[in-house]
């Protein structure tokens, strides 16, 4: 009899393994973008995905901030936990492919009244049972369970890719918040120095006015410049404090204020990142891989919806011992077994299965649209960064020349004023233009570095910590 039970437990597995699948054949959608980027490409440097973030961002202070953020940022922590949850859900769904064997034990005790008892007297009896059982194991003849398992696996892989995408985005956000903090502190330092210099000039202007060597208009012009510098200083102080708060938020831990003495002009970010072809983004960017996994999950769900139209066969079986006395439970002749196959065939469900199938098909179409949209967004991000890369280089160089020109102009204006061949208004105008040029130069340098960060992120860089290591 034990051999018979073994066969009864083995043949459902064979049937399940031989079952068919109703999942539509998957074909990756065609790229909804051009075959090449509109800007020229560079092949002189390492690919972004192979370039570790410690190689991209070589400043020790920035590296420490990124490392801290990877440990403490709550958004990244949420992405990691979502991936772990999806993995656990996949394991739950995968477990349905195999029969669940459980140990069972029970005691039932009851009294039969005399009117219902064959002996004609009331009978009180007990029944003890112990054994192993398989409960409602579905034979996956049409691939319903496997389709659900495949859908859960794709969802897990999508969340794992989303976790990697969150890591890349976090590294870029830390770098950009740090650059914003540096830029505002540089601009604030310039504003404070300008305010100090203009305050000294105001003292001299008052002395000249009181001595009758200058007009009231000259004095008012200097006072106006001083207040303008004061407004800039107050504004930049507020913005710098807010930038520091933003940096602490993205890092997820306290950041020592004023501990960074880095300058934007000292940042040697890798500038000549090769972009490659748009088709390479499918393998480089985790967010695109996540979108494709969501598409695969929706495609597998169609197979499960189709299988719902076909019969569902489930098996329940048990083998063990039963006895009216506990002491006789394992004696000879106490063995019992049961085998209960069940077939469920949908006949009338008021269109439920057909509606579920339509829902799964629409979900697949939505996933296709989301996948194509993700590719288009990624293409634009890379294309925009490539177009801006060269222009920012030219802009910084032009702004540096402009700043130097304004400094030379101020020097000449002061010399002409001292020589008595120019008014003090020329000096004041040159001071104002130089201050604006210095502020604009800091902003241009910041925008150039932000563009390099955006390009690095858009190309999928940031998963590796350093060259040769993940």
Short mmCIF file of C-alpha atoms in Angstrom, two decimals:
data_model
loop_
_atom_site.label_atom_id
_atom_site.label_comp_id
_atom_site.label_asym_id
_atom_site.label_seq_id
_atom_site.Cartn_x
_atom_site.Cartn_y
_atom_site.Cartn_z
CA UNK A 1 0.00 0.00 0.00
CA UNK A 2 2.88 2.38 0.73
CA UNK A 3 4.11 1.97 -2.86
CA UNK A 4 0.63 2.83 -4.09
CA UNK A 5 0.57 6.01 -2.00
CA UNK A 6 4.04 6.94 -3.28
CA UNK A 7 2.81 6.67 -6.85
CA UNK A 8 -0.23 8.77 -6.01
CA UNK A 9 2.07 11.47 -4.61
CA UNK A 10 4.56 11.37 -7.52
CA UNK A 11 2.40 11.48 -10.62
CA UNK A 12 0.89 14.95 -9.91
CA UNK A 13 4.40 16.38 -9.97
CA UNK A 14 5.05 14.80 -13.34
CA UNK A 15 1.81 16.22 -14.69
CA UNK A 16 2.58 19.66 -13.33
CA UNK A 17 6.03 19.67 -14.89
CA UNK A 18 4.57 18.63 -18.24
CA UNK A 19 1.91 21.36 -18.22
CA UNK A 20 1.64 23.91 -20.99
CA UNK A 21 1.76 27.68 -20.76
CA UNK A 22 -0.62 30.28 -22.16
CA UNK A 23 1.70 33.27 -21.74
CA UNK A 24 1.97 35.32 -24.98
CA UNK A 25 5.35 35.24 -26.66
CA UNK A 26 7.33 38.24 -25.49
CA UNK A 27 8.88 40.58 -28.04
CA UNK A 28 10.77 43.65 -26.91
CA UNK A 29 9.13 46.81 -28.33
CA UNK A 30 11.12 48.69 -30.93
CA UNK A 31 13.07 51.74 -29.75
CA UNK A 32 10.78 54.79 -29.99
CA UNK A 33 13.77 57.12 -30.45
CA UNK A 34 16.43 57.89 -33.04
CA UNK A 35 19.28 55.46 -33.55
CA UNK A 36 21.88 58.07 -32.53
CA UNK A 37 22.05 61.07 -30.26
CA UNK A 38 21.89 64.50 -31.91
CA UNK A 39 25.22 65.59 -30.37
CA UNK A 40 28.69 64.26 -31.14
CA UNK A 41 30.16 61.44 -29.08
CA UNK A 42 33.44 61.01 -27.23
CA UNK A 43 35.35 57.75 -26.87
CA UNK A 44 38.38 58.97 -24.95
CA UNK A 45 37.20 57.96 -21.48
CA UNK A 46 35.76 54.96 -19.72
CA UNK A 47 32.03 54.22 -20.08
CA UNK A 48 29.91 55.73 -17.33
CA UNK A 49 28.69 52.32 -16.12
CA UNK A 50 32.31 51.20 -15.72
CA UNK A 51 33.42 54.42 -14.05
CA UNK A 52 33.12 54.14 -10.27
CA UNK A 53 31.62 57.11 -8.48
CA UNK A 54 34.84 57.54 -6.50
CA UNK A 55 36.63 57.95 -9.83
CA UNK A 56 34.03 60.41 -11.08
CA UNK A 57 33.94 62.46 -7.88
CA UNK A 58 37.46 62.64 -6.51
CA UNK A 59 36.91 65.27 -3.80
CA UNK A 60 37.38 63.54 -0.43
CA UNK A 61 34.61 65.57 1.21
CA UNK A 62 32.10 64.69 -1.50
CA UNK A 63 33.08 61.03 -1.36
CA UNK A 64 32.45 60.98 2.39
CA UNK A 65 29.03 62.58 1.90
CA UNK A 66 28.04 60.05 -0.77
CA UNK A 67 29.17 57.13 1.38
CA UNK A 68 27.16 58.49 4.31
CA UNK A 69 24.09 58.98 2.13
CA UNK A 70 24.26 55.40 0.85
CA UNK A 71 24.08 54.25 4.45
CA UNK A 72 21.54 56.70 5.85
CA UNK A 73 19.26 58.07 3.13
CA UNK A 74 15.69 56.99 3.87
CA UNK A 75 14.49 56.96 0.27
CA UNK A 76 17.23 54.48 -0.65
CA UNK A 77 16.44 52.45 2.46
CA UNK A 78 12.80 52.28 1.35
CA UNK A 79 13.85 51.08 -2.11
CA UNK A 80 16.00 48.35 -0.56
CA UNK A 81 13.15 47.19 1.69
CA UNK A 82 10.73 47.17 -1.25
CA UNK A 83 13.13 44.89 -3.12
CA UNK A 84 13.36 42.54 -0.12
CA UNK A 85 9.57 42.49 0.17
CA UNK A 86 9.14 41.69 -3.52
CA UNK A 87 11.67 38.88 -3.19
CA UNK A 88 9.71 37.38 -0.30
CA UNK A 89 6.45 37.64 -2.25
CA UNK A 90 8.09 35.85 -5.17
CA UNK A 91 9.16 33.02 -2.88
CA UNK A 92 5.60 32.76 -1.59
CA UNK A 93 4.26 32.48 -5.13
CA UNK A 94 6.98 30.03 -6.19
CA UNK A 95 6.07 27.72 -3.30
CA UNK A 96 2.71 27.00 -4.98
CA UNK A 97 4.53 25.02 -7.68
CA UNK A 98 5.27 22.21 -5.22
CA UNK A 99 2.92 20.31 -2.92
CA UNK A 100 2.89 21.45 0.68
CA UNK A 101 3.33 18.44 2.97
CA UNK A 102 2.02 18.93 6.48
CA UNK A 103 1.94 16.78 9.59
CA UNK A 104 -1.51 16.38 11.07
CA UNK A 105 -2.76 15.15 14.41
CA UNK A 106 -6.27 15.24 15.79
CA UNK A 107 -8.49 13.98 18.56
CA UNK A 108 -12.26 13.78 18.28
CA UNK A 109 -14.52 12.66 21.12
CA UNK A 110 -18.29 12.45 21.02
CA UNK A 111 -21.42 10.86 22.44
CA UNK A 112 -24.08 9.12 20.37
CA UNK A 113 -27.54 8.99 22.04
CA UNK A 114 -29.27 5.64 22.54
CA UNK A 115 -31.90 6.43 19.92
CA UNK A 116 -29.24 6.67 17.25
CA UNK A 117 -26.86 4.01 18.50
CA UNK A 118 -27.12 0.52 16.96
CA UNK A 119 -26.68 -1.20 20.36
CA UNK A 120 -29.63 0.77 21.67
CA UNK A 121 -27.63 2.45 24.40
CA UNK A 122 -25.71 5.69 24.53
CA UNK A 123 -22.11 5.37 23.32
CA UNK A 124 -19.21 7.69 24.10
CA UNK A 125 -16.19 7.23 21.81
CA UNK A 126 -12.86 8.76 20.86
CA UNK A 127 -10.82 8.80 17.66
CA UNK A 128 -7.12 9.60 17.43
CA UNK A 129 -5.46 10.37 14.09
CA UNK A 130 -1.92 11.23 13.04
CA UNK A 131 -0.33 11.36 9.60
CA UNK A 132 1.06 13.32 6.68
CA UNK A 133 -1.07 15.15 4.16
CA UNK A 134 -1.14 17.24 0.98
CA UNK A 135 -3.89 19.84 0.91
CA UNK A 136 -5.42 21.22 -2.31
CA UNK A 137 -2.30 20.97 -4.47
CA UNK A 138 -3.12 22.33 -7.92
CA UNK A 139 -1.94 20.43 -10.98
CA UNK A 140 -0.60 23.25 -13.14
CA UNK A 141 -1.72 21.73 -16.43
CA UNK A 142 -2.31 25.08 -18.13
CA UNK A 143 0.48 27.10 -16.53
CA UNK A 144 -1.63 29.32 -14.27
CA UNK A 145 0.59 28.90 -11.22
CA UNK A 146 3.77 29.19 -13.25
CA UNK A 147 2.48 32.35 -14.90
CA UNK A 148 1.79 33.87 -11.50
CA UNK A 149 5.25 32.79 -10.38
CA UNK A 150 6.85 34.39 -13.46
CA UNK A 151 4.87 37.60 -12.88
CA UNK A 152 6.04 37.72 -9.26
CA UNK A 153 9.64 37.09 -10.33
CA UNK A 154 9.51 39.93 -12.84
CA UNK A 155 8.05 42.23 -10.19
CA UNK A 156 10.87 41.32 -7.84
CA UNK A 157 13.47 41.98 -10.53
CA UNK A 158 11.77 45.30 -11.31
CA UNK A 159 11.99 46.41 -7.68
CA UNK A 160 15.62 45.27 -7.54
CA UNK A 161 16.36 47.41 -10.59
CA UNK A 162 14.42 50.27 -9.03
CA UNK A 163 16.66 49.93 -5.98
CA UNK A 164 19.74 50.31 -8.20
CA UNK A 165 18.14 53.27 -9.98
CA UNK A 166 17.48 54.89 -6.60
CA UNK A 167 21.14 54.40 -5.70
CA UNK A 168 22.27 56.13 -8.91
CA UNK A 169 19.80 58.98 -8.38
CA UNK A 170 20.92 59.40 -4.78
CA UNK A 171 24.60 59.70 -5.72
CA UNK A 172 23.71 62.34 -8.31
CA UNK A 173 21.48 64.21 -5.87
CA UNK A 174 24.21 64.32 -3.22
CA UNK A 175 26.70 65.65 -5.76
CA UNK A 176 24.25 68.31 -6.98
CA UNK A 177 23.28 69.38 -3.45
CA UNK A 178 26.96 69.63 -2.56
CA UNK A 179 27.68 71.74 -5.65
CA UNK A 180 24.77 74.03 -4.81
CA UNK A 181 26.13 74.43 -1.29
CA UNK A 182 29.62 75.22 -2.63
CA UNK A 183 28.31 77.73 -5.17
CA UNK A 184 26.20 79.62 -2.66
CA UNK A 185 29.03 79.78 -0.15
CA UNK A 186 31.36 81.13 -2.84
CA UNK A 187 28.79 83.72 -3.87
CA UNK A 188 28.19 84.64 -0.22
CA UNK A 189 31.92 85.06 0.34
CA UNK A 190 32.11 87.38 -2.68
CA UNK A 191 29.11 89.36 -1.45
CA UNK A 192 30.65 89.81 2.01
CA UNK A 193 33.97 90.95 0.59
CA UNK A 194 32.15 93.33 -1.74
CA UNK A 195 30.08 94.72 1.13
CA UNK A 196 33.22 95.26 3.19
CA UNK A 197 35.01 97.03 0.31
CA UNK A 198 32.00 99.21 -0.48
CA UNK A 199 31.59 100.13 3.19
CA UNK A 200 35.18 101.40 3.20
CA UNK A 201 34.46 103.31 -0.01
CA UNK A 202 31.36 104.82 1.58
CA UNK A 203 33.42 106.14 4.48
CA UNK A 204 35.83 107.80 2.06
CA UNK A 205 32.93 109.15 -0.02
CA UNK A 206 31.41 110.81 3.05
CA UNK A 207 34.72 112.37 3.94
CA UNK A 208 35.08 113.74 0.39
CA UNK A 209 31.51 115.03 0.43
CA UNK A 210 31.97 116.75 3.78
CA UNK A 211 35.20 118.31 2.48
CA UNK A 212 33.35 119.57 -0.61
CA UNK A 213 35.43 117.39 -2.98
CA UNK A 214 32.42 115.42 -4.33
CA UNK A 215 28.74 115.93 -4.93
CA UNK A 216 25.74 114.53 -3.06
CA UNK A 217 24.98 112.44 -6.15
CA UNK A 218 28.32 110.64 -5.81
CA UNK A 219 27.61 109.94 -2.15
CA UNK A 220 24.13 108.58 -2.90
CA UNK A 221 25.55 106.32 -5.62
CA UNK A 222 28.01 104.80 -3.16
CA UNK A 223 25.29 104.37 -0.53
CA UNK A 224 23.14 102.61 -3.12
CA UNK A 225 25.93 100.17 -3.95
CA UNK A 226 26.50 99.44 -0.27
CA UNK A 227 22.84 98.63 0.30
CA UNK A 228 22.77 96.54 -2.86
CA UNK A 229 25.69 94.49 -1.53
CA UNK A 230 23.95 94.20 1.83
CA UNK A 231 20.77 92.87 0.18
CA UNK A 232 22.84 90.35 -1.79
CA UNK A 233 24.63 89.26 1.38
CA UNK A 234 21.40 88.73 3.31
CA UNK A 235 19.77 86.87 0.41
CA UNK A 236 22.76 84.60 -0.14
CA UNK A 237 23.05 83.93 3.59
CA UNK A 238 19.48 82.65 3.62
CA UNK A 239 19.92 80.60 0.46
CA UNK A 240 23.20 79.13 1.70
CA UNK A 241 21.57 78.00 4.95
CA UNK A 242 18.73 76.41 2.98
CA UNK A 243 21.23 74.65 0.70
CA UNK A 244 22.93 73.25 3.78
CA UNK A 245 19.58 71.94 5.02
CA UNK A 246 18.92 70.32 1.64
CA UNK A 247 22.33 68.65 1.74
CA UNK A 248 21.70 67.26 5.22
CA UNK A 249 18.32 65.91 4.11
CA UNK A 250 19.67 64.04 1.10
CA UNK A 251 22.65 62.71 3.07
CA UNK A 252 20.34 61.53 5.82
CA UNK A 253 22.77 62.42 8.61
CA UNK A 254 24.23 65.55 10.22
CA UNK A 255 26.71 67.48 8.09
CA UNK A 256 29.25 69.64 9.87
CA UNK A 257 28.58 73.28 8.83
CA UNK A 258 31.44 75.23 7.34
CA UNK A 259 33.75 72.20 7.25
CA UNK A 260 34.14 72.25 3.46
CA UNK A 261 36.70 74.60 1.90
CA UNK A 262 36.44 73.21 -1.63
CA UNK A 263 35.96 75.49 -4.62
CA UNK A 264 33.99 74.83 -7.78
CA UNK A 265 37.06 75.61 -9.87
CA UNK A 266 38.94 72.79 -8.12
CA UNK A 267 36.55 69.99 -9.11
CA UNK A 268 38.09 67.70 -11.77
CA UNK A 269 34.93 65.82 -12.78
CA UNK A 270 35.38 63.49 -15.75
CA UNK A 271 34.09 65.51 -18.70
CA UNK A 272 34.54 63.29 -21.76
CA UNK A 273 32.13 60.46 -20.95
CA UNK A 274 31.28 58.49 -24.13
CA UNK A 275 27.54 58.32 -24.72
CA UNK A 276 27.47 55.31 -27.06
CA UNK A 277 24.16 54.52 -28.78
CA UNK A 278 20.59 54.83 -27.45
CA UNK A 279 20.18 51.05 -27.67
CA UNK A 280 22.94 50.64 -25.09
CA UNK A 281 20.86 52.51 -22.52
CA UNK A 282 18.58 49.45 -22.24
CA UNK A 283 21.44 47.59 -20.58
CA UNK A 284 23.05 50.56 -18.82
CA UNK A 285 20.14 52.14 -16.95
CA UNK A 286 18.39 50.21 -14.16
CA UNK A 287 15.20 52.24 -14.51
CA UNK A 288 14.80 51.04 -18.11
CA UNK A 289 15.48 47.45 -17.06
CA UNK A 290 12.87 47.88 -14.32
CA UNK A 291 10.32 49.14 -16.87
CA UNK A 292 10.96 46.09 -19.06
CA UNK A 293 10.57 43.75 -16.07
CA UNK A 294 7.21 45.34 -15.31
CA UNK A 295 6.27 44.67 -18.92
CA UNK A 296 7.34 41.03 -18.56
CA UNK A 297 5.27 40.74 -15.39
CA UNK A 298 2.18 42.10 -17.14
CA UNK A 299 2.79 39.72 -20.04
CA UNK A 300 2.97 36.73 -17.67
CA UNK A 301 -0.26 37.81 -15.97
CA UNK A 302 -2.06 37.35 -19.29
CA UNK A 303 -1.10 33.67 -19.18
CA UNK A 304 -2.64 33.32 -15.73
CA UNK A 305 -5.82 35.08 -16.90
CA UNK A 306 -6.07 32.79 -19.93
CA UNK A 307 -5.59 29.68 -17.80
CA UNK A 308 -8.62 30.66 -15.71
CA UNK A 309 -10.85 29.61 -18.64
CA UNK A 310 -9.69 25.98 -18.35
CA UNK A 311 -10.37 23.29 -15.73
CA UNK A 312 -8.46 23.50 -12.48
CA UNK A 313 -7.47 20.20 -10.89
CA UNK A 314 -6.40 20.02 -7.27
CA UNK A 315 -5.42 17.08 -5.13
CA UNK A 316 -5.79 16.43 -1.44
CA UNK A 317 -4.19 13.28 0.01
CA UNK A 318 -3.28 11.96 3.42
CA UNK A 319 -1.70 8.85 4.93
CA UNK A 320 -1.36 7.95 8.59
CA UNK A 321 -2.89 6.01 11.46
CA UNK A 322 -6.23 6.16 13.25
CA UNK A 323 -7.41 4.44 16.38
CA UNK A 324 -10.09 4.79 19.07
CA UNK A 325 -7.37 4.49 21.71
CA UNK A 326 -4.20 6.49 21.90
CA UNK A 327 -2.18 3.43 22.90
CA UNK A 328 -3.27 1.58 19.74
CA UNK A 329 -2.52 4.45 17.34
CA UNK A 330 0.59 2.85 15.84
CA UNK A 331 -0.45 -0.77 16.11
CA UNK A 332 -0.82 -3.02 13.07
CA UNK A 333 -4.02 -2.44 11.15
CA UNK A 334 -4.40 1.20 12.23
CA UNK A 335 -3.09 2.67 8.99
CA UNK A 336 -5.49 4.82 6.95
CA UNK A 337 -5.23 6.93 3.81
CA UNK A 338 -7.35 9.16 1.64
CA UNK A 339 -7.03 10.52 -1.88
CA UNK A 340 -9.42 13.29 -2.99
CA UNK A 341 -8.94 14.76 -6.50
CA UNK A 342 -11.15 17.73 -7.37
CA UNK A 343 -11.90 19.27 -10.76
CA UNK A 344 -13.29 22.81 -11.08
CA UNK A 345 -14.60 23.85 -14.49
CA UNK A 346 -15.91 27.39 -15.02
CA UNK A 347 -19.35 27.28 -16.68
CA UNK A 348 -20.98 30.60 -15.89
CA UNK A 349 -19.17 33.45 -14.17
CA UNK A 350 -21.07 36.45 -15.56
CA UNK A 351 -18.05 37.41 -17.69
CA UNK A 352 -15.60 37.61 -14.77
CA UNK A 353 -12.82 35.62 -16.43
CA UNK A 354 -13.16 37.48 -19.71
CA UNK A 355 -13.03 40.80 -17.87
CA UNK A 356 -9.96 39.69 -15.93
CA UNK A 357 -8.27 38.73 -19.19
CA UNK A 358 -9.07 42.14 -20.67
CA UNK A 359 -7.68 43.84 -17.57
CA UNK A 360 -4.42 41.90 -17.89
CA UNK A 361 -4.18 42.79 -21.59
CA UNK A 362 -4.72 46.48 -20.87
CA UNK A 363 -2.14 46.27 -18.08
CA UNK A 364 0.31 44.86 -20.64
CA UNK A 365 -0.45 47.71 -23.04
CA UNK A 366 0.05 50.22 -20.22
CA UNK A 367 3.38 48.58 -19.38
CA UNK A 368 4.44 48.90 -23.04
CA UNK A 369 3.56 52.60 -23.01
CA UNK A 370 5.44 53.09 -19.73
CA UNK A 371 8.47 51.25 -21.12
CA UNK A 372 8.52 53.32 -24.31
CA UNK A 373 8.00 56.52 -22.35
CA UNK A 374 10.91 55.62 -20.04
CA UNK A 375 13.16 55.14 -23.07
CA UNK A 376 12.13 58.48 -24.54
CA UNK A 377 12.80 60.28 -21.25
CA UNK A 378 16.19 58.59 -20.93
CA UNK A 379 17.06 59.52 -24.52
CA UNK A 380 16.17 63.15 -23.88
CA UNK A 381 18.18 63.27 -20.64
CA UNK A 382 21.31 62.00 -22.39
CA UNK A 383 20.76 64.17 -25.46
CA UNK A 384 20.21 67.32 -23.37
CA UNK A 385 23.33 66.65 -21.31
CA UNK A 386 25.43 66.04 -24.44
CA UNK A 387 24.19 69.20 -26.13
CA UNK A 388 24.90 71.26 -23.02
CA UNK A 389 28.32 69.75 -22.32
CA UNK A 390 30.21 71.69 -24.96
CA UNK A 391 28.21 74.88 -24.54
CA UNK A 392 28.90 75.01 -20.81
CA UNK A 393 32.63 74.70 -21.45
CA UNK A 394 32.45 77.68 -23.81
CA UNK A 395 30.22 79.60 -21.42
CA UNK A 396 32.63 79.21 -18.50
CA UNK A 397 35.58 80.28 -20.63
CA UNK A 398 33.67 83.31 -21.91
CA UNK A 399 32.51 84.19 -18.41
CA UNK A 400 36.09 84.01 -17.12
CA UNK A 401 37.18 86.40 -19.86
CA UNK A 402 34.26 88.68 -19.03
CA UNK A 403 35.16 88.70 -15.35
CA UNK A 404 38.78 89.52 -16.16
CA UNK A 405 37.65 92.27 -18.52
CA UNK A 406 35.47 93.82 -15.84
CA UNK A 407 38.36 93.69 -13.36
CA UNK A 408 40.62 95.48 -15.86
CA UNK A 409 37.89 98.01 -16.51
CA UNK A 410 37.58 98.76 -12.78
CA UNK A 411 41.31 99.22 -12.50
CA UNK A 412 41.36 101.66 -15.43
CA UNK A 413 38.34 103.54 -14.10
CA UNK A 414 40.03 104.01 -10.73
CA UNK A 415 43.22 105.23 -12.43
CA UNK A 416 41.26 107.69 -14.57
CA UNK A 417 39.32 108.91 -11.54
CA UNK A 418 42.51 109.52 -9.56
CA UNK A 419 43.95 111.35 -12.52
CA UNK A 420 40.89 113.59 -12.63
CA UNK A 421 39.81 112.65 -16.16
CA UNK A 422 36.77 110.52 -15.20
CA UNK A 423 33.92 110.80 -12.69
CA UNK A 424 33.40 108.55 -9.73
CA UNK A 425 30.24 107.26 -11.38
CA UNK A 426 32.47 105.35 -13.82
CA UNK A 427 34.19 103.64 -10.89
CA UNK A 428 30.88 102.74 -9.24
CA UNK A 429 29.51 101.34 -12.47
CA UNK A 430 32.65 99.24 -12.98
CA UNK A 431 32.39 97.89 -9.40
CA UNK A 432 28.78 96.88 -9.97
CA UNK A 433 29.54 95.15 -13.26
CA UNK A 434 32.52 93.29 -11.74
CA UNK A 435 30.40 92.00 -8.86
CA UNK A 436 27.75 90.71 -11.27
CA UNK A 437 30.41 89.07 -13.46
CA UNK A 438 31.96 87.29 -10.45
CA UNK A 439 28.56 85.99 -9.33
CA UNK A 440 27.73 84.83 -12.86
CA UNK A 441 31.08 83.04 -13.13
CA UNK A 442 30.37 81.01 -9.99
CA UNK A 443 26.94 80.10 -11.38
CA UNK A 444 28.39 79.12 -14.77
CA UNK A 445 30.93 76.83 -13.11
CA UNK A 446 28.18 75.27 -11.05
CA UNK A 447 25.97 74.67 -14.11
CA UNK A 448 28.89 73.07 -15.96
CA UNK A 449 29.53 70.62 -13.12
CA UNK A 450 25.80 69.93 -12.68
CA UNK A 451 25.65 69.03 -16.36
CA UNK A 452 28.46 66.49 -15.92
CA UNK A 453 26.63 64.96 -12.96
CA UNK A 454 23.42 64.74 -15.00
CA UNK A 455 25.26 63.09 -17.89
CA UNK A 456 26.91 60.57 -15.57
CA UNK A 457 23.54 59.66 -14.07
CA UNK A 458 21.73 59.62 -17.43
CA UNK A 459 24.27 57.13 -18.81
CA UNK A 460 23.74 54.77 -15.87
CA UNK A 461 26.86 55.60 -13.89
CA UNK A 462 26.95 55.30 -10.13
CA UNK A 463 26.49 51.62 -9.27
CA UNK A 464 30.21 50.96 -8.98
CA UNK A 465 32.10 52.46 -6.07
CA UNK A 466 35.47 52.30 -7.74
CA UNK A 467 37.17 50.77 -10.75
CA UNK A 468 36.90 47.00 -10.76
CA UNK A 469 34.52 46.80 -7.79
CA UNK A 470 30.78 46.83 -7.44
#
